[in-house]
Each structure stands twice: as structure tokens, then as C-alpha cells.
mmCIF file of N, CA and C in Angstrom:
data_model
loop_
_atom_site.group_PDB
_atom_site.id
_atom_site.type_symbol
_atom_site.label_atom_id
_atom_site.label_comp_id
_atom_site.label_asym_id
_atom_site.label_seq_id
_atom_site.Cartn_x
_atom_site.Cartn_y
_atom_site.Cartn_z
ATOM 1 N N MET A 259 6.351 3.748 14.104
ATOM 2 C CA MET A 259 5.781 3.465 12.765
ATOM 3 C C MET A 259 6.093 4.813 11.932
ATOM 4 N N SER A 260 6.529 4.517 10.699
ATOM 5 C CA SER A 260 6.732 5.658 9.759
ATOM 6 C C SER A 260 5.499 6.287 9.288
ATOM 7 N N GLU A 261 5.613 7.561 8.830
ATOM 8 C CA GLU A 261 4.446 8.233 8.270
ATOM 9 C C GLU A 261 3.983 7.588 7.023
ATOM 10 N N ARG A 262 2.780 7.654 6.716
ATOM 11 C CA ARG A 262 2.131 7.067 5.520
ATOM 12 C C ARG A 262 2.793 7.679 4.213
ATOM 13 N N ARG A 263 3.166 6.935 3.302
ATOM 14 C CA ARG A 263 3.767 7.452 2.033
ATOM 15 C C ARG A 263 2.636 7.803 1.080
ATOM 16 N N VAL A 264 2.676 9.022 0.523
ATOM 17 C CA VAL A 264 1.731 9.407 -0.494
ATOM 18 C C VAL A 264 2.267 8.971 -1.852
ATOM 19 N N ALA A 265 1.374 8.994 -2.833
ATOM 20 C CA ALA A 265 1.818 8.515 -4.094
ATOM 21 C C ALA A 265 2.964 9.376 -4.721
ATOM 22 N N PRO A 266 3.704 8.747 -5.614
ATOM 23 C CA PRO A 266 4.866 9.616 -6.073
ATOM 24 C C PRO A 266 4.349 10.517 -7.164
ATOM 25 N N THR A 267 5.017 11.601 -7.508
ATOM 26 C CA THR A 267 4.781 12.443 -8.492
ATOM 27 C C THR A 267 5.226 11.763 -9.833
ATOM 28 N N VAL A 268 4.723 12.244 -10.872
ATOM 29 C CA VAL A 268 5.085 11.630 -12.259
ATOM 30 C C VAL A 268 6.651 11.888 -12.438
ATOM 31 N N GLY A 269 7.128 12.968 -11.974
ATOM 32 C CA GLY A 269 8.601 13.226 -12.088
ATOM 33 C C GLY A 269 9.432 12.305 -11.393
ATOM 34 N N GLN A 270 9.017 11.822 -10.187
ATOM 35 C CA GLN A 270 9.694 10.841 -9.453
ATOM 36 C C GLN A 270 9.754 9.483 -10.173
ATOM 37 N N VAL A 271 8.604 9.175 -10.760
ATOM 38 C CA VAL A 271 8.518 7.831 -11.401
ATOM 39 C C VAL A 271 9.465 7.898 -12.745
ATOM 40 N N VAL A 272 9.428 8.984 -13.460
ATOM 41 C CA VAL A 272 10.274 9.093 -14.705
ATOM 42 C C VAL A 272 11.757 9.096 -14.317
ATOM 43 N N LEU A 273 12.194 9.977 -13.220
ATOM 44 C CA LEU A 273 13.501 10.136 -12.916
ATOM 45 C C LEU A 273 14.090 8.735 -12.253
ATOM 46 N N GLY A 274 13.258 8.144 -11.535
ATOM 47 C CA GLY A 274 13.522 6.877 -10.907
ATOM 48 C C GLY A 274 13.976 5.864 -12.056
ATOM 49 N N LYS A 275 13.078 5.737 -13.068
ATOM 50 C CA LYS A 275 13.264 4.872 -14.241
ATOM 51 C C LYS A 275 14.484 5.231 -14.949
ATOM 52 N N ARG A 276 14.763 6.580 -15.088
ATOM 53 C CA ARG A 276 16.076 6.992 -15.699
ATOM 54 C C ARG A 276 17.246 6.617 -14.878
ATOM 55 N N LEU A 277 17.156 6.775 -13.572
ATOM 56 C CA LEU A 277 18.321 6.365 -12.660
ATOM 57 C C LEU A 277 18.647 4.798 -12.982
ATOM 58 N N GLN A 278 17.582 4.089 -13.044
ATOM 59 C CA GLN A 278 17.782 2.607 -13.281
ATOM 60 C C GLN A 278 18.418 2.297 -14.650
ATOM 61 N N GLU A 279 18.035 3.001 -15.651
ATOM 62 C CA GLU A 279 18.619 2.861 -16.990
ATOM 63 C C GLU A 279 20.009 3.287 -16.962
ATOM 64 N N LEU A 280 20.404 4.406 -16.266
ATOM 65 C CA LEU A 280 21.713 4.882 -16.233
ATOM 66 C C LEU A 280 22.688 3.819 -15.581
ATOM 67 N N ARG A 281 22.157 3.217 -14.428
ATOM 68 C CA ARG A 281 22.810 2.208 -13.670
ATOM 69 C C ARG A 281 23.098 1.045 -14.554
ATOM 70 N N GLU A 282 22.089 0.559 -15.295
ATOM 71 C CA GLU A 282 22.219 -0.545 -16.154
ATOM 72 C C GLU A 282 23.235 -0.412 -17.251
ATOM 73 N N THR A 283 23.146 0.884 -17.829
ATOM 74 C CA THR A 283 24.068 1.218 -18.952
ATOM 75 C C THR A 283 25.472 1.342 -18.395
ATOM 76 N N ALA A 284 25.655 1.717 -17.159
ATOM 77 C CA ALA A 284 27.004 1.743 -16.540
ATOM 78 C C ALA A 284 27.516 0.290 -16.226
ATOM 79 N N GLY A 285 26.564 -0.636 -16.326
ATOM 80 C CA GLY A 285 27.056 -2.056 -15.968
ATOM 81 C C GLY A 285 27.122 -2.406 -14.550
ATOM 82 N N LEU A 286 26.398 -1.627 -13.708
ATOM 83 C CA LEU A 286 26.348 -1.922 -12.291
ATOM 84 C C LEU A 286 25.069 -2.568 -11.756
ATOM 85 N N LYS A 287 25.194 -3.416 -10.763
ATOM 86 C CA LYS A 287 24.096 -3.994 -10.095
ATOM 87 C C LYS A 287 23.652 -3.083 -9.003
ATOM 88 N N ARG A 288 22.397 -3.310 -8.483
ATOM 89 C CA ARG A 288 21.911 -2.497 -7.394
ATOM 90 C C ARG A 288 22.788 -2.516 -6.147
ATOM 91 N N GLU A 289 23.352 -3.834 -5.882
ATOM 92 C CA GLU A 289 24.217 -3.918 -4.789
ATOM 93 C C GLU A 289 25.485 -3.058 -4.899
ATOM 94 N N GLU A 290 26.073 -2.989 -6.137
ATOM 95 C CA GLU A 290 27.200 -2.215 -6.375
ATOM 96 C C GLU A 290 27.009 -0.690 -6.174
ATOM 97 N N ALA A 291 25.710 -0.208 -6.664
ATOM 98 C CA ALA A 291 25.358 1.141 -6.604
ATOM 99 C C ALA A 291 25.189 1.467 -5.004
ATOM 100 N N ALA A 292 24.653 0.559 -4.388
ATOM 101 C CA ALA A 292 24.402 0.718 -2.863
ATOM 102 C C ALA A 292 25.738 0.786 -2.151
ATOM 103 N N LYS A 293 26.713 0.021 -2.484
ATOM 104 C CA LYS A 293 28.006 0.086 -1.919
ATOM 105 C C LYS A 293 28.620 1.503 -2.035
ATOM 106 N N VAL A 294 28.447 2.117 -3.231
ATOM 107 C CA VAL A 294 29.006 3.503 -3.411
ATOM 108 C C VAL A 294 28.261 4.435 -2.464
ATOM 109 N N LEU A 295 27.027 4.287 -2.241
ATOM 110 C CA LEU A 295 26.264 5.167 -1.358
ATOM 111 C C LEU A 295 26.324 4.784 0.153
ATOM 112 N N ARG A 296 26.843 3.559 0.391
ATOM 113 C CA ARG A 296 27.014 3.054 1.709
ATOM 114 C C ARG A 296 25.654 2.904 2.330
ATOM 115 N N VAL A 297 24.727 2.288 1.546
ATOM 116 C CA VAL A 297 23.345 2.014 2.053
ATOM 117 C C VAL A 297 22.924 0.673 1.639
ATOM 118 N N ALA A 298 21.736 0.241 1.981
ATOM 119 C CA ALA A 298 21.187 -1.095 1.593
ATOM 120 C C ALA A 298 20.732 -1.033 0.161
ATOM 121 N N PRO A 299 20.850 -2.055 -0.467
ATOM 122 C CA PRO A 299 20.369 -2.190 -1.901
ATOM 123 C C PRO A 299 18.836 -1.785 -2.061
ATOM 124 N N ALA A 300 18.131 -2.094 -0.932
ATOM 125 C CA ALA A 300 16.708 -1.703 -0.936
ATOM 126 C C ALA A 300 16.540 -0.235 -1.192
ATOM 127 N N THR A 301 17.417 0.578 -0.631
ATOM 128 C CA THR A 301 17.317 2.032 -0.694
ATOM 129 C C THR A 301 17.421 2.469 -2.247
ATOM 130 N N VAL A 302 18.385 1.872 -2.936
ATOM 131 C CA VAL A 302 18.509 2.161 -4.332
ATOM 132 C C VAL A 302 17.280 1.702 -5.148
ATOM 133 N N ARG A 303 16.760 0.586 -4.793
ATOM 134 C CA ARG A 303 15.607 -0.031 -5.445
ATOM 135 C C ARG A 303 14.441 0.973 -5.145
ATOM 136 N N ARG A 304 14.188 1.398 -3.919
ATOM 137 C CA ARG A 304 13.109 2.362 -3.665
ATOM 138 C C ARG A 304 13.195 3.699 -4.399
ATOM 139 N N MET A 305 14.409 4.147 -4.543
ATOM 140 C CA MET A 305 14.496 5.416 -5.317
ATOM 141 C C MET A 305 14.252 5.105 -6.859
ATOM 142 N N GLU A 306 14.615 4.080 -7.332
ATOM 143 C CA GLU A 306 14.466 3.715 -8.692
ATOM 144 C C GLU A 306 12.945 3.460 -9.006
ATOM 145 N N MET A 307 12.235 2.923 -8.029
ATOM 146 C CA MET A 307 10.892 2.583 -8.186
ATOM 147 C C MET A 307 9.979 3.543 -7.687
ATOM 148 N N ALA A 308 10.530 4.847 -7.298
ATOM 149 C CA ALA A 308 9.773 5.986 -6.826
ATOM 150 C C ALA A 308 8.924 5.662 -5.565
ATOM 151 N N GLU A 309 9.462 4.871 -4.740
ATOM 152 C CA GLU A 309 8.709 4.483 -3.542
ATOM 153 C C GLU A 309 9.165 5.476 -2.449
ATOM 154 N N VAL A 310 10.171 6.184 -2.645
ATOM 155 C CA VAL A 310 10.644 7.273 -1.678
ATOM 156 C C VAL A 310 11.010 8.456 -2.653
ATOM 157 N N ALA A 311 11.160 9.660 -1.926
ATOM 158 C CA ALA A 311 11.535 10.789 -2.671
ATOM 159 C C ALA A 311 13.049 10.591 -3.089
ATOM 160 N N LEU A 312 13.494 11.254 -4.231
ATOM 161 C CA LEU A 312 14.871 11.218 -4.635
ATOM 162 C C LEU A 312 15.720 11.991 -3.660
ATOM 163 N N LYS A 313 16.650 11.442 -3.103
ATOM 164 C CA LYS A 313 17.678 12.139 -2.237
ATOM 165 C C LYS A 313 18.688 12.759 -2.993
ATOM 166 N N ILE A 314 18.752 14.105 -3.064
ATOM 167 C CA ILE A 314 19.628 14.783 -4.000
ATOM 168 C C ILE A 314 21.093 14.479 -3.794
ATOM 169 N N PRO A 315 21.645 14.292 -2.606
ATOM 170 C CA PRO A 315 23.141 14.020 -2.462
ATOM 171 C C PRO A 315 23.317 12.537 -3.009
ATOM 172 N N TYR A 316 22.381 11.602 -2.826
ATOM 173 C CA TYR A 316 22.488 10.298 -3.398
ATOM 174 C C TYR A 316 22.473 10.359 -4.927
ATOM 175 N N VAL A 317 21.517 11.152 -5.452
ATOM 176 C CA VAL A 317 21.362 11.235 -6.860
ATOM 177 C C VAL A 317 22.707 11.816 -7.471
ATOM 178 N N GLN A 318 23.333 12.751 -6.865
ATOM 179 C CA GLN A 318 24.548 13.369 -7.394
ATOM 180 C C GLN A 318 25.695 12.294 -7.384
ATOM 181 N N ILE A 319 25.872 11.592 -6.312
ATOM 182 C CA ILE A 319 26.876 10.517 -6.155
ATOM 183 C C ILE A 319 26.627 9.457 -7.335
ATOM 184 N N LEU A 320 25.434 9.025 -7.324
ATOM 185 C CA LEU A 320 25.180 7.957 -8.306
ATOM 186 C C LEU A 320 25.394 8.382 -9.727
ATOM 187 N N LEU A 321 24.999 9.563 -10.061
ATOM 188 C CA LEU A 321 25.154 10.141 -11.490
ATOM 189 C C LEU A 321 26.677 10.147 -11.779
ATOM 190 N N SER A 322 27.478 10.679 -10.866
ATOM 191 C CA SER A 322 28.886 10.750 -11.181
ATOM 192 C C SER A 322 29.470 9.355 -11.334
ATOM 193 N N GLU A 323 29.055 8.463 -10.515
ATOM 194 C CA GLU A 323 29.519 7.060 -10.557
ATOM 195 C C GLU A 323 29.114 6.410 -11.928
ATOM 196 N N TYR A 324 27.985 6.733 -12.442
ATOM 197 C CA TYR A 324 27.477 6.180 -13.695
ATOM 198 C C TYR A 324 28.183 6.859 -14.897
ATOM 199 N N GLY A 325 29.012 7.935 -14.618
ATOM 200 C CA GLY A 325 29.648 8.481 -15.755
ATOM 201 C C GLY A 325 28.876 9.597 -16.434
ATOM 202 N N VAL A 326 27.905 10.160 -15.793
ATOM 203 C CA VAL A 326 27.116 11.206 -16.403
ATOM 204 C C VAL A 326 27.832 12.534 -16.436
ATOM 205 N N PRO A 327 27.874 13.253 -17.442
ATOM 206 C CA PRO A 327 28.575 14.541 -17.509
ATOM 207 C C PRO A 327 27.950 15.556 -16.543
ATOM 208 N N ASP A 328 28.786 16.499 -15.994
ATOM 209 C CA ASP A 328 28.384 17.417 -15.050
ATOM 210 C C ASP A 328 27.183 18.328 -15.417
ATOM 211 N N VAL A 329 27.110 18.640 -16.661
ATOM 212 C CA VAL A 329 26.016 19.515 -17.180
ATOM 213 C C VAL A 329 24.749 18.707 -17.019
ATOM 214 N N GLU A 330 24.758 17.389 -17.357
ATOM 215 C CA GLU A 330 23.528 16.591 -17.260
ATOM 216 C C GLU A 330 23.206 16.323 -15.839
ATOM 217 N N VAL A 331 24.191 16.250 -14.925
ATOM 218 C CA VAL A 331 23.915 16.004 -13.580
ATOM 219 C C VAL A 331 23.171 17.152 -12.974
ATOM 220 N N ALA A 332 23.609 18.443 -13.342
ATOM 221 C CA ALA A 332 22.911 19.587 -12.850
ATOM 222 C C ALA A 332 21.484 19.659 -13.261
ATOM 223 N N ALA A 333 21.265 19.310 -14.524
ATOM 224 C CA ALA A 333 19.892 19.297 -15.057
ATOM 225 C C ALA A 333 19.062 18.249 -14.394
ATOM 226 N N PHE A 334 19.632 16.975 -14.132
ATOM 227 C CA PHE A 334 18.968 15.983 -13.529
ATOM 228 C C PHE A 334 18.508 16.368 -12.036
ATOM 229 N N VAL A 335 19.527 16.994 -11.338
ATOM 230 C CA VAL A 335 19.293 17.419 -10.040
ATOM 231 C C VAL A 335 18.134 18.458 -9.872
ATOM 232 N N ALA A 336 18.166 19.379 -10.811
ATOM 233 C CA ALA A 336 17.093 20.317 -10.920
ATOM 234 C C ALA A 336 15.757 19.676 -11.092
ATOM 235 N N LEU A 337 15.724 18.744 -11.966
ATOM 236 C CA LEU A 337 14.452 17.991 -12.275
ATOM 237 C C LEU A 337 13.990 17.236 -10.953
ATOM 238 N N ALA A 338 15.029 16.625 -10.337
ATOM 239 C CA ALA A 338 14.673 15.862 -9.064
ATOM 240 C C ALA A 338 14.166 16.794 -8.021
ATOM 241 N N GLU A 339 14.669 17.965 -7.848
ATOM 242 C CA GLU A 339 14.169 18.866 -6.835
ATOM 243 C C GLU A 339 12.651 19.297 -7.191
ATOM 244 N N GLU A 340 12.455 19.508 -8.515
ATOM 245 C CA GLU A 340 11.117 19.754 -8.815
ATOM 246 C C GLU A 340 10.086 18.663 -8.595
ATOM 247 N N ALA A 341 10.598 17.385 -8.874
ATOM 248 C CA ALA A 341 9.775 16.197 -8.836
ATOM 249 C C ALA A 341 9.510 15.852 -7.298
ATOM 250 N N ASN A 342 10.375 16.340 -6.388
ATOM 251 C CA ASN A 342 10.199 16.099 -5.019
ATOM 252 C C ASN A 342 9.157 17.009 -4.368
ATOM 253 N N ARG A 343 8.735 18.014 -5.063
ATOM 254 C CA ARG A 343 7.840 18.936 -4.458
ATOM 255 C C ARG A 343 6.384 18.246 -4.451
ATOM 256 N N PRO A 344 5.628 18.450 -3.409
ATOM 257 C CA PRO A 344 4.419 17.713 -3.304
ATOM 258 C C PRO A 344 3.452 18.224 -4.402
ATOM 259 N N GLY A 345 2.634 17.317 -4.943
ATOM 260 C CA GLY A 345 1.579 17.654 -5.923
ATOM 261 C C GLY A 345 0.367 18.283 -5.178
ATOM 262 N N TRP A 346 -0.518 18.931 -5.860
ATOM 263 C CA TRP A 346 -1.670 19.593 -5.253
ATOM 264 C C TRP A 346 -2.442 18.628 -4.504
ATOM 265 N N TRP A 347 -2.599 17.365 -5.081
ATOM 266 C CA TRP A 347 -3.464 16.395 -4.535
ATOM 267 C C TRP A 347 -3.064 15.772 -3.302
ATOM 268 N N GLN A 348 -1.789 15.958 -2.861
ATOM 269 C CA GLN A 348 -1.240 15.471 -1.645
ATOM 270 C C GLN A 348 -1.871 15.948 -0.416
ATOM 271 N N ARG A 349 -2.440 17.295 -0.448
ATOM 272 C CA ARG A 349 -3.143 17.778 0.659
ATOM 273 C C ARG A 349 -4.354 17.029 0.934
ATOM 274 N N TYR A 350 -4.915 16.263 0.087
ATOM 275 C CA TYR A 350 -6.289 15.610 0.155
ATOM 276 C C TYR A 350 -6.080 14.097 0.407
ATOM 277 N N THR A 351 -5.074 13.710 1.089
ATOM 278 C CA THR A 351 -4.722 12.245 1.363
ATOM 279 C C THR A 351 -5.872 11.698 2.344
ATOM 280 N N ASP A 352 -6.491 12.555 3.094
ATOM 281 C CA ASP A 352 -7.521 11.985 4.009
ATOM 282 C C ASP A 352 -8.777 11.584 3.250
ATOM 283 N N VAL A 353 -8.952 12.116 2.071
ATOM 284 C CA VAL A 353 -10.298 11.725 1.341
ATOM 285 C C VAL A 353 -9.982 10.955 0.075
ATOM 286 N N LEU A 354 -8.737 11.043 -0.457
ATOM 287 C CA LEU A 354 -8.328 10.453 -1.625
ATOM 288 C C LEU A 354 -7.769 9.068 -1.408
ATOM 289 N N PRO A 355 -8.322 7.964 -1.992
ATOM 290 C CA PRO A 355 -7.833 6.661 -1.695
ATOM 291 C C PRO A 355 -6.401 6.592 -2.227
ATOM 292 N N ASP A 356 -5.594 5.667 -1.563
ATOM 293 C CA ASP A 356 -4.208 5.465 -1.848
ATOM 294 C C ASP A 356 -3.928 5.072 -3.294
ATOM 295 N N TRP A 357 -4.835 4.107 -3.825
ATOM 296 C CA TRP A 357 -4.642 3.574 -5.142
ATOM 297 C C TRP A 357 -4.869 4.718 -6.226
ATOM 298 N N PHE A 358 -5.693 5.687 -5.811
ATOM 299 C CA PHE A 358 -6.067 6.761 -6.879
ATOM 300 C C PHE A 358 -5.109 7.828 -6.979
ATOM 301 N N SER A 359 -4.195 8.053 -6.054
ATOM 302 C CA SER A 359 -3.343 9.176 -6.063
ATOM 303 C C SER A 359 -2.429 9.196 -7.245
ATOM 304 N N LEU A 360 -1.808 8.030 -7.604
ATOM 305 C CA LEU A 360 -0.954 8.051 -8.944
ATOM 306 C C LEU A 360 -1.778 8.527 -10.063
ATOM 307 N N TYR A 361 -3.015 8.163 -10.260
ATOM 308 C CA TYR A 361 -3.782 8.527 -11.358
ATOM 309 C C TYR A 361 -4.037 10.026 -11.388
ATOM 310 N N VAL A 362 -4.194 10.640 -10.271
ATOM 311 C CA VAL A 362 -4.415 12.020 -10.131
ATOM 312 C C VAL A 362 -3.088 12.764 -10.633
ATOM 313 N N SER A 363 -1.904 12.143 -10.055
ATOM 314 C CA SER A 363 -0.634 12.695 -10.470
ATOM 315 C C SER A 363 -0.416 12.680 -11.979
ATOM 316 N N LEU A 364 -0.758 11.549 -12.575
ATOM 317 C CA LEU A 364 -0.686 11.397 -14.020
ATOM 318 C C LEU A 364 -1.480 12.361 -14.805
ATOM 319 N N GLU A 365 -2.804 12.507 -14.342
ATOM 320 C CA GLU A 365 -3.650 13.391 -14.966
ATOM 321 C C GLU A 365 -3.192 14.865 -14.922
ATOM 322 N N GLY A 366 -2.510 15.291 -13.719
ATOM 323 C CA GLY A 366 -2.126 16.509 -13.577
ATOM 324 C C GLY A 366 -0.901 16.889 -14.504
ATOM 325 N N ALA A 367 -0.149 15.912 -14.850
ATOM 326 C CA ALA A 367 1.005 16.024 -15.724
ATOM 327 C C ALA A 367 0.659 15.916 -17.276
ATOM 328 N N ALA A 368 -0.588 15.448 -17.617
ATOM 329 C CA ALA A 368 -0.989 15.251 -18.908
ATOM 330 C C ALA A 368 -1.147 16.591 -19.628
ATOM 331 N N ARG A 369 -0.915 16.570 -20.858
ATOM 332 C CA ARG A 369 -1.011 17.838 -21.738
ATOM 333 C C ARG A 369 -2.143 17.686 -22.697
ATOM 334 N N ILE A 370 -2.376 16.336 -23.117
ATOM 335 C CA ILE A 370 -3.367 15.985 -24.155
ATOM 336 C C ILE A 370 -3.908 14.640 -23.819
ATOM 337 N N VAL A 371 -5.242 14.521 -24.045
ATOM 338 C CA VAL A 371 -5.895 13.246 -23.877
ATOM 339 C C VAL A 371 -6.546 12.800 -25.217
ATOM 340 N N ARG A 372 -6.194 11.624 -25.671
ATOM 341 C CA ARG A 372 -6.665 11.135 -26.928
ATOM 342 C C ARG A 372 -7.554 9.900 -26.568
ATOM 343 N N SER A 373 -8.628 9.758 -27.397
ATOM 344 C CA SER A 373 -9.449 8.645 -27.214
ATOM 345 C C SER A 373 -9.800 8.058 -28.597
ATOM 346 N N TYR A 374 -9.725 6.674 -28.687
ATOM 347 C CA TYR A 374 -10.159 6.030 -29.906
ATOM 348 C C TYR A 374 -11.202 5.010 -29.685
ATOM 349 N N GLU A 375 -12.418 5.347 -30.227
ATOM 350 C CA GLU A 375 -13.592 4.550 -29.928
ATOM 351 C C GLU A 375 -14.186 4.202 -31.176
ATOM 352 N N PRO A 376 -13.800 2.970 -31.819
ATOM 353 C CA PRO A 376 -14.361 2.695 -33.150
ATOM 354 C C PRO A 376 -15.871 2.253 -33.153
ATOM 355 N N HIS A 377 -16.385 1.894 -32.028
ATOM 356 C CA HIS A 377 -17.724 1.314 -31.962
ATOM 357 C C HIS A 377 -18.655 2.272 -31.166
ATOM 358 N N PHE A 378 -18.211 3.400 -30.829
ATOM 359 C CA PHE A 378 -19.018 4.300 -30.018
ATOM 360 C C PHE A 378 -18.892 5.813 -30.396
ATOM 361 N N VAL A 379 -19.966 6.400 -30.468
ATOM 362 C CA VAL A 379 -20.006 7.831 -30.843
ATOM 363 C C VAL A 379 -20.058 8.614 -29.544
ATOM 364 N N PRO A 380 -19.073 9.472 -29.235
ATOM 365 C CA PRO A 380 -19.146 10.255 -27.998
ATOM 366 C C PRO A 380 -20.358 11.177 -27.973
ATOM 367 N N GLY A 381 -20.818 11.409 -26.721
ATOM 368 C CA GLY A 381 -22.070 12.063 -26.485
ATOM 369 C C GLY A 381 -22.249 13.427 -27.287
ATOM 370 N N LEU A 382 -21.273 14.194 -27.410
ATOM 371 C CA LEU A 382 -21.291 15.504 -28.038
ATOM 372 C C LEU A 382 -21.645 15.260 -29.620
ATOM 373 N N LEU A 383 -21.213 14.285 -30.131
ATOM 374 C CA LEU A 383 -21.380 14.023 -31.562
ATOM 375 C C LEU A 383 -22.711 13.254 -31.949
ATOM 376 N N GLN A 384 -23.418 12.838 -30.977
ATOM 377 C CA GLN A 384 -24.673 12.138 -31.270
ATOM 378 C C GLN A 384 -25.784 13.074 -31.572
ATOM 379 N N THR A 385 -26.582 12.623 -32.613
ATOM 380 C CA THR A 385 -27.800 13.273 -32.980
ATOM 381 C C THR A 385 -28.939 12.365 -32.956
ATOM 382 N N GLU A 386 -30.086 12.940 -33.004
ATOM 383 C CA GLU A 386 -31.345 12.176 -32.940
ATOM 384 C C GLU A 386 -31.519 11.422 -34.281
#
């Protein structure tokens, strides 16, 4: 049995989606991309859906197949390496529920939180 998969980082989700967009722009199906890598189509799908970590050699091969310039490939690979690093919350998988890990990842990547509540006055603004 394989080891339990922790939630993906936000970077893996974003880069996986970008890989899918680049593949579709290149006019390739998952099966065709999988043939280039000599893997099953499910492997490409799992990378695009951030179900597995981005494998750097696979990413480089796919990006060159999709016609991405070398400068952008280098930047994408650097981002993929950063995205594959475990998040701080992944040390706490024994106490953190599986469904909650992605939310913690998103919160960690957030720079600003905005709230719009037309029918509720937040606690700090309430007066007697």
C-alpha cells in the first residue's frame, strides 16, 4: 500500500492547471502527452490535478513538447521545485483532517482577506 498523500500546495494546484492549459493550447490530448512521456494518461491527469507532486523531468519534457520557450521552461521548473516543497502544515497530518489540509495551504498563501457583509456589522465595529 502506498503512503498517504498529503494535500497539495497551492503552487502545485496552480502549476498543474497551467500545465493543462498549455497542453490544450498545444492541441494535445492527455493520451498524446502521456505517449511523449511513455507513461499512462492517468499520470498526466494526476500531475494536472495536483494529485501527485510535479515531476521535474516530466515537466521539462512536456513544456518543450508544448512549444514553451526555454526561458519560460526554466522559470516554470523553478516554480515547480518551490511548489514541491512541503508546506508547514504537512508535519501535522496526524492531527489535521485530510479535507482541511488544502484550506490551510490556501490560507498560508493568501496575502489579503476581504469580507463583504451587507447585513452584519463585524464585532469590532459594533457599539452599544
